Short mmCIF file of N, CA and C in Angstrom, two decimals:
data_model
loop_
_atom_site.label_atom_id
_atom_site.label_comp_id
_atom_site.label_asym_id
_atom_site.label_seq_id
_atom_site.Cartn_x
_atom_site.Cartn_y
_atom_site.Cartn_z
N MET O 1 -20.40 -93.22 8.31
CA MET O 1 -19.71 -92.53 9.39
C MET O 1 -20.31 -92.93 10.72
N ASN O 2 -19.48 -93.17 11.68
CA ASN O 2 -19.96 -93.57 13.01
C ASN O 2 -20.56 -92.39 13.73
N SER O 3 -21.57 -92.70 14.54
CA SER O 3 -22.21 -91.65 15.36
C SER O 3 -21.75 -91.78 16.77
N SER O 4 -21.29 -90.65 17.33
CA SER O 4 -20.86 -90.65 18.72
C SER O 4 -21.38 -89.40 19.40
N LEU O 5 -21.38 -89.44 20.72
CA LEU O 5 -21.88 -88.33 21.52
C LEU O 5 -20.99 -88.18 22.73
N GLU O 6 -20.45 -86.96 22.90
CA GLU O 6 -19.63 -86.68 24.07
C GLU O 6 -20.53 -86.03 25.14
N ILE O 7 -20.48 -86.64 26.35
CA ILE O 7 -21.31 -86.21 27.47
C ILE O 7 -20.44 -85.91 28.67
N HIS O 8 -20.81 -84.85 29.40
CA HIS O 8 -20.16 -84.54 30.68
C HIS O 8 -21.24 -84.49 31.73
N VAL O 9 -20.88 -84.89 32.94
CA VAL O 9 -21.81 -84.79 34.07
C VAL O 9 -20.99 -84.55 35.33
N GLU O 10 -21.46 -83.65 36.17
CA GLU O 10 -20.80 -83.32 37.44
C GLU O 10 -21.83 -83.32 38.53
N PHE O 11 -21.48 -83.88 39.71
CA PHE O 11 -22.35 -83.86 40.85
C PHE O 11 -21.54 -84.14 42.10
N SER O 12 -22.15 -83.87 43.24
CA SER O 12 -21.49 -84.15 44.53
C SER O 12 -22.31 -85.18 45.29
N PHE O 13 -21.60 -86.05 45.98
CA PHE O 13 -22.24 -87.08 46.81
C PHE O 13 -21.37 -87.31 48.02
N LYS O 14 -21.97 -87.14 49.21
CA LYS O 14 -21.27 -87.32 50.48
C LYS O 14 -20.01 -86.48 50.55
N GLY O 15 -20.13 -85.23 50.09
CA GLY O 15 -19.00 -84.30 50.18
C GLY O 15 -17.90 -84.54 49.15
N GLU O 16 -18.12 -85.45 48.23
CA GLU O 16 -17.12 -85.77 47.22
C GLU O 16 -17.66 -85.36 45.86
N ASP O 17 -16.85 -84.63 45.09
CA ASP O 17 -17.24 -84.21 43.75
C ASP O 17 -16.92 -85.32 42.75
N HIS O 18 -17.86 -85.55 41.85
CA HIS O 18 -17.71 -86.55 40.81
C HIS O 18 -17.84 -85.84 39.46
N VAL O 19 -16.90 -86.09 38.58
CA VAL O 19 -16.91 -85.50 37.25
C VAL O 19 -16.64 -86.63 36.27
N PHE O 20 -17.55 -86.82 35.35
CA PHE O 20 -17.40 -87.88 34.35
C PHE O 20 -17.54 -87.28 32.96
N SER O 21 -16.71 -87.75 32.07
CA SER O 21 -16.80 -87.40 30.65
C SER O 21 -16.75 -88.70 29.87
N GLU O 22 -17.68 -88.85 28.99
CA GLU O 22 -17.77 -90.06 28.16
C GLU O 22 -17.97 -89.70 26.70
N VAL O 23 -17.35 -90.46 25.84
CA VAL O 23 -17.68 -90.38 24.41
C VAL O 23 -18.35 -91.73 24.09
N LEU O 24 -19.65 -91.64 23.84
CA LEU O 24 -20.45 -92.83 23.62
C LEU O 24 -20.55 -93.17 22.13
N ASP O 25 -20.33 -94.42 21.81
CA ASP O 25 -20.50 -94.91 20.44
C ASP O 25 -21.98 -95.24 20.28
N LEU O 26 -22.74 -94.34 19.69
CA LEU O 26 -24.19 -94.50 19.59
C LEU O 26 -24.57 -95.65 18.68
N ASP O 27 -23.75 -95.94 17.66
CA ASP O 27 -24.05 -97.07 16.77
C ASP O 27 -24.00 -98.36 17.58
N GLU O 28 -22.99 -98.52 18.37
CA GLU O 28 -22.83 -99.73 19.18
C GLU O 28 -23.98 -99.84 20.21
N ILE O 29 -24.31 -98.73 20.84
CA ILE O 29 -25.36 -98.74 21.85
C ILE O 29 -26.71 -99.12 21.26
N LEU O 30 -27.04 -98.51 20.11
CA LEU O 30 -28.34 -98.78 19.50
C LEU O 30 -28.44 -100.16 18.86
N GLN O 31 -27.31 -100.71 18.43
CA GLN O 31 -27.30 -102.07 17.87
C GLN O 31 -27.65 -103.08 18.94
N LYS O 32 -27.32 -102.76 20.22
CA LYS O 32 -27.56 -103.68 21.31
C LYS O 32 -28.92 -103.49 21.97
N SER O 33 -29.64 -102.42 21.61
CA SER O 33 -30.84 -102.06 22.36
C SER O 33 -32.03 -101.82 21.47
N VAL O 34 -33.19 -102.31 21.89
CA VAL O 34 -34.42 -102.02 21.16
C VAL O 34 -35.14 -100.83 21.74
N ILE O 35 -34.82 -100.47 22.96
CA ILE O 35 -35.41 -99.30 23.57
C ILE O 35 -34.34 -98.20 23.69
N SER O 36 -34.77 -96.98 23.94
CA SER O 36 -33.81 -95.88 24.07
C SER O 36 -32.94 -96.14 25.28
N PRO O 37 -31.66 -95.96 25.11
CA PRO O 37 -30.72 -96.22 26.20
C PRO O 37 -30.78 -95.13 27.27
N SER O 38 -30.38 -95.49 28.49
CA SER O 38 -30.24 -94.54 29.57
C SER O 38 -28.79 -94.13 29.62
N PHE O 39 -28.51 -92.88 29.24
CA PHE O 39 -27.12 -92.41 29.28
C PHE O 39 -26.58 -92.42 30.70
N HIS O 40 -27.45 -92.11 31.69
CA HIS O 40 -27.01 -92.14 33.08
C HIS O 40 -26.53 -93.55 33.46
N ALA O 41 -27.30 -94.58 33.05
CA ALA O 41 -26.92 -95.96 33.35
C ALA O 41 -25.62 -96.36 32.65
N ILE O 42 -25.44 -95.90 31.44
CA ILE O 42 -24.21 -96.21 30.70
C ILE O 42 -23.01 -95.55 31.38
N ILE O 43 -23.16 -94.31 31.78
CA ILE O 43 -22.05 -93.63 32.49
C ILE O 43 -21.75 -94.36 33.77
N ALA O 44 -22.81 -94.78 34.50
CA ALA O 44 -22.60 -95.51 35.77
C ALA O 44 -21.83 -96.81 35.50
N LYS O 45 -22.26 -97.56 34.51
CA LYS O 45 -21.59 -98.83 34.20
C LYS O 45 -20.13 -98.61 33.83
N ASN O 46 -19.87 -97.60 33.01
CA ASN O 46 -18.51 -97.33 32.56
C ASN O 46 -17.61 -96.88 33.70
N ASN O 47 -18.21 -96.43 34.81
CA ASN O 47 -17.41 -95.90 35.93
C ASN O 47 -17.64 -96.75 37.20
N ASP O 48 -18.07 -98.00 37.01
CA ASP O 48 -18.22 -98.97 38.11
C ASP O 48 -19.12 -98.46 39.24
N ILE O 49 -20.22 -97.81 38.85
CA ILE O 49 -21.21 -97.36 39.83
C ILE O 49 -22.41 -98.31 39.77
N ASP O 50 -22.76 -98.91 40.88
CA ASP O 50 -23.88 -99.82 40.97
C ASP O 50 -25.18 -99.05 40.76
N VAL O 51 -25.99 -99.53 39.81
CA VAL O 51 -27.24 -98.86 39.52
C VAL O 51 -28.29 -99.01 40.63
N HIS O 52 -27.96 -99.77 41.64
CA HIS O 52 -28.85 -99.92 42.80
C HIS O 52 -28.28 -99.22 44.01
N SER O 53 -27.50 -98.17 43.80
CA SER O 53 -26.86 -97.46 44.91
C SER O 53 -27.39 -96.02 45.00
N TYR O 54 -27.16 -95.44 46.16
CA TYR O 54 -27.53 -94.03 46.35
C TYR O 54 -26.69 -93.13 45.43
N LEU O 55 -25.44 -93.53 45.21
CA LEU O 55 -24.56 -92.75 44.31
C LEU O 55 -25.20 -92.68 42.92
N PHE O 56 -25.74 -93.80 42.46
CA PHE O 56 -26.40 -93.79 41.15
C PHE O 56 -27.64 -92.90 41.16
N GLU O 57 -28.40 -92.94 42.24
CA GLU O 57 -29.59 -92.09 42.31
C GLU O 57 -29.24 -90.62 42.19
N VAL O 58 -28.11 -90.23 42.78
CA VAL O 58 -27.68 -88.84 42.67
C VAL O 58 -27.21 -88.55 41.24
N LEU O 59 -26.45 -89.48 40.67
CA LEU O 59 -26.00 -89.35 39.27
C LEU O 59 -27.20 -89.20 38.37
N GLU O 60 -28.22 -89.99 38.60
CA GLU O 60 -29.41 -90.00 37.75
C GLU O 60 -30.13 -88.64 37.77
N GLN O 61 -30.00 -87.90 38.85
CA GLN O 61 -30.62 -86.60 38.97
C GLN O 61 -29.75 -85.48 38.37
N ALA O 62 -28.50 -85.77 38.14
CA ALA O 62 -27.58 -84.76 37.58
C ALA O 62 -27.86 -84.49 36.13
N GLU O 63 -27.69 -83.25 35.75
CA GLU O 63 -27.93 -82.85 34.35
C GLU O 63 -26.75 -83.30 33.48
N LEU O 64 -27.10 -83.92 32.37
CA LEU O 64 -26.09 -84.31 31.40
C LEU O 64 -25.83 -83.13 30.49
N VAL O 65 -24.56 -82.88 30.21
CA VAL O 65 -24.19 -81.81 29.30
C VAL O 65 -23.68 -82.48 28.04
N TYR O 66 -24.40 -82.24 26.95
CA TYR O 66 -24.03 -82.82 25.65
C TYR O 66 -23.08 -81.85 24.95
N VAL O 67 -21.87 -82.30 24.70
CA VAL O 67 -20.82 -81.42 24.23
C VAL O 67 -20.63 -81.47 22.72
N LYS O 68 -20.53 -82.68 22.18
CA LYS O 68 -20.17 -82.83 20.79
C LYS O 68 -20.80 -84.12 20.27
N ALA O 69 -21.25 -84.06 19.02
CA ALA O 69 -21.80 -85.24 18.35
C ALA O 69 -21.15 -85.39 16.98
N THR O 70 -21.00 -86.62 16.54
CA THR O 70 -20.43 -86.87 15.21
C THR O 70 -21.37 -87.77 14.41
N GLY O 71 -21.16 -87.81 13.12
CA GLY O 71 -21.95 -88.66 12.25
C GLY O 71 -23.41 -88.19 12.21
N LEU O 72 -24.30 -89.13 12.07
CA LEU O 72 -25.73 -88.84 12.00
C LEU O 72 -26.19 -88.09 13.26
N ALA O 73 -25.58 -88.36 14.40
CA ALA O 73 -25.96 -87.72 15.66
C ALA O 73 -25.77 -86.22 15.65
N SER O 74 -24.86 -85.72 14.84
CA SER O 74 -24.55 -84.28 14.84
C SER O 74 -25.78 -83.45 14.48
N GLY O 75 -26.67 -83.98 13.69
CA GLY O 75 -27.88 -83.25 13.33
C GLY O 75 -28.93 -83.20 14.43
N PHE O 76 -28.69 -83.91 15.52
CA PHE O 76 -29.67 -83.97 16.60
C PHE O 76 -29.19 -83.31 17.88
N LEU O 77 -28.03 -82.63 17.81
CA LEU O 77 -27.50 -81.89 18.95
C LEU O 77 -27.64 -80.42 18.63
N LYS O 78 -28.50 -79.74 19.41
CA LYS O 78 -28.75 -78.31 19.19
C LYS O 78 -28.74 -77.60 20.53
N GLU O 79 -27.83 -76.64 20.65
CA GLU O 79 -27.74 -75.80 21.85
C GLU O 79 -27.72 -76.58 23.13
N GLY O 80 -26.94 -77.64 23.16
CA GLY O 80 -26.78 -78.42 24.38
C GLY O 80 -27.84 -79.45 24.63
N TYR O 81 -28.83 -79.57 23.73
CA TYR O 81 -29.90 -80.56 23.88
C TYR O 81 -29.67 -81.63 22.81
N PHE O 82 -29.77 -82.89 23.21
CA PHE O 82 -29.67 -83.99 22.25
C PHE O 82 -30.99 -84.69 22.14
N ASP O 83 -31.55 -84.73 20.93
CA ASP O 83 -32.84 -85.37 20.65
C ASP O 83 -32.60 -86.87 20.43
N LEU O 84 -32.60 -87.61 21.53
CA LEU O 84 -32.30 -89.04 21.45
C LEU O 84 -33.38 -89.80 20.68
N GLU O 85 -34.65 -89.46 20.93
CA GLU O 85 -35.75 -90.13 20.22
C GLU O 85 -35.67 -89.90 18.71
N GLY O 86 -35.46 -88.65 18.31
CA GLY O 86 -35.35 -88.33 16.91
C GLY O 86 -34.15 -89.00 16.26
N PHE O 87 -33.03 -89.00 16.98
CA PHE O 87 -31.83 -89.68 16.47
C PHE O 87 -32.07 -91.17 16.32
N SER O 88 -32.66 -91.79 17.36
CA SER O 88 -32.87 -93.25 17.32
C SER O 88 -33.75 -93.64 16.13
N GLU O 89 -34.80 -92.86 15.91
CA GLU O 89 -35.72 -93.13 14.81
C GLU O 89 -34.97 -93.03 13.47
N LYS O 90 -34.22 -91.95 13.29
CA LYS O 90 -33.49 -91.74 12.02
C LYS O 90 -32.40 -92.81 11.86
N TRP O 91 -31.75 -93.18 12.95
CA TRP O 91 -30.69 -94.19 12.90
C TRP O 91 -31.27 -95.53 12.46
N ARG O 92 -32.41 -95.92 13.03
CA ARG O 92 -33.04 -97.19 12.66
C ARG O 92 -33.53 -97.16 11.20
N GLU O 93 -34.05 -96.03 10.78
CA GLU O 93 -34.49 -95.88 9.39
C GLU O 93 -33.29 -96.02 8.45
N SER O 94 -32.19 -95.39 8.80
CA SER O 94 -30.98 -95.46 7.99
C SER O 94 -30.45 -96.89 7.90
N ARG O 95 -30.48 -97.61 9.01
CA ARG O 95 -30.04 -99.02 9.03
C ARG O 95 -30.94 -99.87 8.13
N THR O 96 -32.25 -99.62 8.19
CA THR O 96 -33.19 -100.36 7.36
C THR O 96 -32.92 -100.10 5.88
N ILE O 97 -32.72 -98.84 5.53
CA ILE O 97 -32.42 -98.53 4.11
C ILE O 97 -31.12 -99.21 3.68
N ASP O 98 -30.13 -99.24 4.58
CA ASP O 98 -28.87 -99.92 4.24
C ASP O 98 -29.11 -101.38 3.90
N LEU O 99 -30.07 -102.01 4.61
CA LEU O 99 -30.40 -103.41 4.32
C LEU O 99 -31.17 -103.57 3.03
N LEU O 100 -32.01 -102.59 2.73
CA LEU O 100 -32.86 -102.66 1.55
C LEU O 100 -32.19 -102.15 0.28
N ARG O 101 -31.16 -101.34 0.42
CA ARG O 101 -30.51 -100.74 -0.76
C ARG O 101 -30.08 -101.77 -1.81
N PRO O 102 -29.44 -102.90 -1.42
CA PRO O 102 -29.04 -103.85 -2.46
C PRO O 102 -30.22 -104.42 -3.25
N ILE O 103 -31.38 -104.55 -2.62
CA ILE O 103 -32.57 -105.04 -3.33
C ILE O 103 -33.01 -104.01 -4.37
N ALA O 104 -33.09 -102.73 -3.97
CA ALA O 104 -33.49 -101.67 -4.89
C ALA O 104 -32.51 -101.55 -6.05
N LEU O 105 -31.25 -101.65 -5.75
CA LEU O 105 -30.23 -101.55 -6.81
C LEU O 105 -30.32 -102.75 -7.76
N ARG O 106 -30.47 -103.93 -7.20
CA ARG O 106 -30.52 -105.14 -8.03
C ARG O 106 -31.79 -105.20 -8.87
N GLU O 107 -32.92 -104.91 -8.26
CA GLU O 107 -34.21 -105.09 -8.93
C GLU O 107 -34.63 -103.87 -9.76
N LEU O 108 -34.25 -102.68 -9.31
CA LEU O 108 -34.73 -101.48 -10.00
C LEU O 108 -33.61 -100.62 -10.57
N GLY O 109 -32.39 -100.90 -10.12
CA GLY O 109 -31.26 -100.07 -10.57
C GLY O 109 -31.29 -98.67 -10.01
N ILE O 110 -31.98 -98.50 -8.85
CA ILE O 110 -32.14 -97.17 -8.26
C ILE O 110 -31.67 -97.22 -6.79
N ASP O 111 -30.88 -96.23 -6.42
CA ASP O 111 -30.49 -96.08 -5.01
C ASP O 111 -31.66 -95.39 -4.29
N PRO O 112 -32.18 -95.97 -3.22
CA PRO O 112 -33.31 -95.35 -2.52
C PRO O 112 -33.03 -93.93 -2.01
N ASP O 113 -31.78 -93.61 -1.76
CA ASP O 113 -31.45 -92.27 -1.33
C ASP O 113 -31.61 -91.23 -2.45
N SER O 114 -31.62 -91.69 -3.67
CA SER O 114 -31.76 -90.74 -4.80
C SER O 114 -33.24 -90.56 -5.19
N ASP O 115 -34.13 -91.34 -4.61
CA ASP O 115 -35.56 -91.25 -4.96
C ASP O 115 -36.36 -91.29 -3.66
N PRO O 116 -36.78 -90.11 -3.16
CA PRO O 116 -37.51 -90.04 -1.89
C PRO O 116 -38.79 -90.90 -1.87
N GLY O 117 -39.47 -90.98 -2.99
CA GLY O 117 -40.71 -91.77 -3.07
C GLY O 117 -40.42 -93.25 -2.90
N LEU O 118 -39.36 -93.73 -3.57
CA LEU O 118 -38.96 -95.12 -3.45
C LEU O 118 -38.53 -95.41 -2.03
N ARG O 119 -37.75 -94.50 -1.46
CA ARG O 119 -37.29 -94.68 -0.07
C ARG O 119 -38.48 -94.81 0.87
N ALA O 120 -39.45 -93.91 0.75
CA ALA O 120 -40.64 -93.97 1.62
C ALA O 120 -41.42 -95.24 1.41
N ALA O 121 -41.57 -95.67 0.17
CA ALA O 121 -42.33 -96.89 -0.14
C ALA O 121 -41.62 -98.12 0.45
N MET O 122 -40.31 -98.15 0.33
CA MET O 122 -39.54 -99.29 0.88
C MET O 122 -39.66 -99.36 2.40
N LEU O 123 -39.57 -98.19 3.03
CA LEU O 123 -39.68 -98.15 4.50
C LEU O 123 -41.07 -98.58 4.96
N GLU O 124 -42.10 -98.11 4.25
CA GLU O 124 -43.45 -98.49 4.61
C GLU O 124 -43.69 -99.98 4.41
N ALA O 125 -43.19 -100.52 3.31
CA ALA O 125 -43.32 -101.96 3.04
C ALA O 125 -42.59 -102.75 4.13
N TYR O 126 -41.44 -102.29 4.51
CA TYR O 126 -40.68 -102.96 5.57
C TYR O 126 -41.46 -102.97 6.87
N ARG O 127 -42.02 -101.79 7.25
CA ARG O 127 -42.81 -101.70 8.49
C ARG O 127 -44.04 -102.59 8.45
N LEU O 128 -44.72 -102.61 7.29
CA LEU O 128 -45.90 -103.47 7.15
C LEU O 128 -45.52 -104.94 7.30
N GLY O 129 -44.38 -105.30 6.73
CA GLY O 129 -43.89 -106.67 6.86
C GLY O 129 -43.59 -107.04 8.28
N LYS O 130 -43.08 -106.10 9.06
CA LYS O 130 -42.77 -106.37 10.47
C LYS O 130 -44.01 -106.59 11.31
N ILE O 131 -45.10 -105.85 10.99
CA ILE O 131 -46.28 -105.99 11.82
C ILE O 131 -47.22 -107.12 11.37
N SER O 132 -46.98 -107.65 10.19
CA SER O 132 -47.88 -108.72 9.71
C SER O 132 -47.40 -110.09 10.14
#
């Protein structure tokens, strides 16, 4: 299931009210980024706001209102707060398991999601392989 996040932001600049609503495809965003994305910058880009402008500086100070999340992201939206770091970590872990699942099924006949110990061991082996 795809993960998405609906965000609203409102602010005024030079006597003009700005209201933006975005539904962000978090899967697409995280596939393109190794660091946590800036939702303010994404909203600016989607609305043709130069990130080197005063308008962007005001947008950047505005509070984002997280309205609705779908997929894996839904577990990280609580009372208007979205845990981006927690979501990103879980999303990357899930993607890694998706890559490793065929190996576990082929070699062991076990789905890593059905065996927490195997899942943890595979993730640790993957992380060790990345740092070596």
